[in-house]
Coordinates of C-alpha atoms in Angstrom, one line a residue:
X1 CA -17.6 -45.1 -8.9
X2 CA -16.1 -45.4 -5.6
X3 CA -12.8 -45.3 -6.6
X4 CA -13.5 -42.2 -9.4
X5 CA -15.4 -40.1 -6.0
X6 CA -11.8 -41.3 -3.8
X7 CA -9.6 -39.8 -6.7
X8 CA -11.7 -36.5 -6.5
X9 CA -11.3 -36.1 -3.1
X10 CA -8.2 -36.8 -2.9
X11 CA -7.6 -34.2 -5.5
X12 CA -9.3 -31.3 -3.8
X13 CA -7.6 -32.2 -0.3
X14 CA -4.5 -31.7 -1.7
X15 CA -5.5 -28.6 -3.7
X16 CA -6.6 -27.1 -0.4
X17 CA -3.3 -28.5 1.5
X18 CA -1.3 -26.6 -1.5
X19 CA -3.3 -23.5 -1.1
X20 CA -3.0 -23.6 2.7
X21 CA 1.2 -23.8 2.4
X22 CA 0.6 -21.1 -0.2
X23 CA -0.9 -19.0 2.2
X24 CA 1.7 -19.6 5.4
X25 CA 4.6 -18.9 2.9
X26 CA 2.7 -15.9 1.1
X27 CA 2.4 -14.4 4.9
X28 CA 6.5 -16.0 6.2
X29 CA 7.2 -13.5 3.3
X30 CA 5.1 -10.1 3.8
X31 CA 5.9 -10.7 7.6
X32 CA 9.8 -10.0 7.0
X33 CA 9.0 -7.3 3.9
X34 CA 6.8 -5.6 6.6
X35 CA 9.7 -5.3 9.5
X36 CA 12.0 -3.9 6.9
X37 CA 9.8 -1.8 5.9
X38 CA 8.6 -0.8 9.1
X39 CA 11.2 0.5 10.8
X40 CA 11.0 2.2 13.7
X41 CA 13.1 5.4 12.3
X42 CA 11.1 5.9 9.2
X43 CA 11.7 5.3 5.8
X44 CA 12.3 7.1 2.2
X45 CA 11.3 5.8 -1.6
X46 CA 11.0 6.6 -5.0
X47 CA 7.6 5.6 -6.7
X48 CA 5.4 6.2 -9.9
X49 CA 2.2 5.3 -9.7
X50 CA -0.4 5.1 -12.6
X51 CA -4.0 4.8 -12.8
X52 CA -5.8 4.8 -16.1
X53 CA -4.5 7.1 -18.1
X54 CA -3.1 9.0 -15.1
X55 CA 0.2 8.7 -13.9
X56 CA 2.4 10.6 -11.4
X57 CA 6.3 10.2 -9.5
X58 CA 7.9 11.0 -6.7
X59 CA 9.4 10.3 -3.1
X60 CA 7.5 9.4 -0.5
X61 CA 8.1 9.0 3.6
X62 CA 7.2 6.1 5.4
X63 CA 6.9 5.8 9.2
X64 CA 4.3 3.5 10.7
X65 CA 1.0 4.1 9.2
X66 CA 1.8 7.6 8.8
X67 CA 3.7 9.2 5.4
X68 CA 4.3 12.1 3.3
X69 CA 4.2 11.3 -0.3
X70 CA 5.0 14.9 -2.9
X71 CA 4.7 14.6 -7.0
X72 CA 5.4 17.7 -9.1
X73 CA 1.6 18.2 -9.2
X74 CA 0.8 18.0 -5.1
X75 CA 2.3 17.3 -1.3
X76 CA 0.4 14.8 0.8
X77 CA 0.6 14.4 4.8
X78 CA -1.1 12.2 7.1
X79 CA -0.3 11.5 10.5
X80 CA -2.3 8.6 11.1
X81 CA -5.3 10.0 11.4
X82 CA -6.0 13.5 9.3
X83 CA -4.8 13.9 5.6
X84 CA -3.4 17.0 4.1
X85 CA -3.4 17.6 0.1
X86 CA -1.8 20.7 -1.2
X87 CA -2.3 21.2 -4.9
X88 CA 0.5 23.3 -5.7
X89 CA -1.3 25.1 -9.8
X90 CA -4.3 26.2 -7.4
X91 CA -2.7 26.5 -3.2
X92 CA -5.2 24.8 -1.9
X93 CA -5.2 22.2 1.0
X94 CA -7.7 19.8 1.2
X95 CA -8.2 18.2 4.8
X96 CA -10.1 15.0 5.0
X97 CA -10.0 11.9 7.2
X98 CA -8.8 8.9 4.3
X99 CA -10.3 5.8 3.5
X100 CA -8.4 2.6 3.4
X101 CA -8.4 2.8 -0.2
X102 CA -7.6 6.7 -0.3
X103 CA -4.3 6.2 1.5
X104 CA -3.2 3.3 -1.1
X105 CA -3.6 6.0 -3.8
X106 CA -0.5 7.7 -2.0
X107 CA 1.1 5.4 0.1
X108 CA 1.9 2.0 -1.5
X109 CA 2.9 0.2 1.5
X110 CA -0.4 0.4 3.2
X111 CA -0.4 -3.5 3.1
X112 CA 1.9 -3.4 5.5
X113 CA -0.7 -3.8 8.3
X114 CA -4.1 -5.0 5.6
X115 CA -2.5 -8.5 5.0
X116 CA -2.6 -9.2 8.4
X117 CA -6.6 -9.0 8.9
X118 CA -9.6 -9.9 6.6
X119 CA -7.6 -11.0 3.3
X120 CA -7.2 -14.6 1.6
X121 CA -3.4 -14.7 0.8
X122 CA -2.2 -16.7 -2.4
X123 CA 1.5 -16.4 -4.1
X124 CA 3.1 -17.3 -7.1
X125 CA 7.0 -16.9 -8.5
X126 CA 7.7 -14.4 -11.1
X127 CA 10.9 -12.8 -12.6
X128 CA 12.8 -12.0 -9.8
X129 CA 10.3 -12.5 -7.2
X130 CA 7.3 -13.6 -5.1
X131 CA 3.5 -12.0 -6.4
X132 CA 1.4 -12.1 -3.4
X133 CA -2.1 -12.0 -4.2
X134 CA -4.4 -10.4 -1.3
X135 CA -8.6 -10.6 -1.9
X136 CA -10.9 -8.9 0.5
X137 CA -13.0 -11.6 2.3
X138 CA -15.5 -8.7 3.1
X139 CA -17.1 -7.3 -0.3
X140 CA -17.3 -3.9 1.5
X141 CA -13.6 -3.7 2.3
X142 CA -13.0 -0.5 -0.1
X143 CA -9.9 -2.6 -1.0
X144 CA -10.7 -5.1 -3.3
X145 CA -7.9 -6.7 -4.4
X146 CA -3.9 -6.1 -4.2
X147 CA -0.7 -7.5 -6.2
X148 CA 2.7 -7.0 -4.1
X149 CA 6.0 -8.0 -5.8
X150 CA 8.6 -9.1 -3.5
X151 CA 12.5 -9.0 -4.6
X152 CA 13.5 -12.3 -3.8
X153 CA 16.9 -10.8 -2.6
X154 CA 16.1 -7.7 -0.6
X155 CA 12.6 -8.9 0.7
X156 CA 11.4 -5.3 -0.4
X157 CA 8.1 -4.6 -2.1
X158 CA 8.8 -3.6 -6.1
X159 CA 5.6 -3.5 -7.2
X160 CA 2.0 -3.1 -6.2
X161 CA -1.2 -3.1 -7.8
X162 CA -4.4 -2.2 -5.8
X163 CA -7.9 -2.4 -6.9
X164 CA -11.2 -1.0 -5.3
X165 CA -13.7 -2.7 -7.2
X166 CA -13.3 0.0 -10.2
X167 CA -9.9 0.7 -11.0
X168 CA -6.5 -0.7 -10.7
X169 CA -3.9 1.7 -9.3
X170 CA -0.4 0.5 -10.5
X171 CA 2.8 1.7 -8.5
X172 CA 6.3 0.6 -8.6
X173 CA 8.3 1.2 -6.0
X174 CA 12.5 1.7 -6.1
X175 CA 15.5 3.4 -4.2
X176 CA 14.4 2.5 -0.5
X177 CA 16.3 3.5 2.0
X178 CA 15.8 3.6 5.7
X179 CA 16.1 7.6 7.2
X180 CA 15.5 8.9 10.9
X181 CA 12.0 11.4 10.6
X182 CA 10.0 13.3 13.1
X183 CA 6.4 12.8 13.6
X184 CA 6.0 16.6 12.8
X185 CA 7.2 15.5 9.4
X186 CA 3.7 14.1 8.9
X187 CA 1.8 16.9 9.3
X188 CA 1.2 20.0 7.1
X189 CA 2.7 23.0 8.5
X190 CA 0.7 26.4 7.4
X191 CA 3.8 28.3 7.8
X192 CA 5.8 26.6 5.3
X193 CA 2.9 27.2 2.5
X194 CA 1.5 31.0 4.1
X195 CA -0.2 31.7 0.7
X196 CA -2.1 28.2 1.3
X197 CA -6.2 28.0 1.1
X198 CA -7.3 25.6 3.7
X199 CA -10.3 23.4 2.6
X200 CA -11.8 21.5 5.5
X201 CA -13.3 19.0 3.9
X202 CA -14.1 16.5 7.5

């Protein structure tokens, strides 16, 4: 009996010591992805990103926590703090103040800076990568869950799948390139849309 408890124990020490290098490795990994892909300068990339039976493409701009993401349907900017939504059939802006969870519908490398507080971090190898698998350790985080796929090569993000309890949001990501932009590239300018409806919706 002794001996049968010894051989359990032993078995879930070293499942926790393998989960544990898991973890160091998973963050080793996002650490470098996230000074790529946080450069100082900004950033450009094509994505498409699909949720249900939804799905959308475009570019998107990158530069710190702020980015301007534009589909053939709609334009979004946030600076870091306010979010602007033009819906190009009807003109209309929408201004709100994004959730966590809002942004990742746009912006696909918000994990940039979420890894690094309040998730559990696991990995595995796949075809031509790293999957990092991020879990909210607080139930309320409005992110759930979150997928990143990591070219083994390049250290760039190819795929990421986000969850918020409900839905999965799938994007893949391709064409990065790094590109010098102006904060006044994350904000909506009226002038540029002057037949625009502004809907404040803070």
């Amino acid at each position: 009996m002794k001996k049968a408890i010894a051989i359990l124990m032993c078995t879930i020490l070293s499942l926790f010591a393998a989960n544990a290098q898991d973890a160091t490795k998973a963050r080793q990994i996002l650490d470098k992805t996230a000074a790529i892909v946080n450069n100082k300068n900004g950033a450009t990339a094509n994505f498409k990103m699909t949720n249900g039976k939804t799905s959308a493409s475009g570019k998107i701009s990158i530069k710190g926590q702020k980015f301007q993401a534009s589909t053939l349907e709609a334009s979004v900017w946030y600076n870091g703090k306010t979010q602007w939504t033009y819906m190009k059939n009807t003109e209309e802006v929408n201004v709100n103040t994004p959730t966590e969870a809002q942004q990742s519908q746009m912006n696909p490398y918000t994990f940039i800076t979420l890894y690094k507080t309040g998730y559990t971090l696991g990995m595995k190898n796949v075809s031509g990568g790293n999957e990092i698998h991020l879990v909210a350790k607080d139930k309320k985080r409005s992110i759930k869950e979150m997928y990143i796929t990591i070219n083994k090569k390049t250290n760039l993000p190819t795929k990421v799948r986000i969850s918020n309890g409900k839905t999965w949001t799938d994007i893949t990501i391709s064409n990065f390139k790094t590109a010098n932009l102006s904060d006044q590239y994350f904000t909506f300018n009226p002038k540029d849309y002057p037949n625009a409806e502004v809907i404040d919706l803070r």
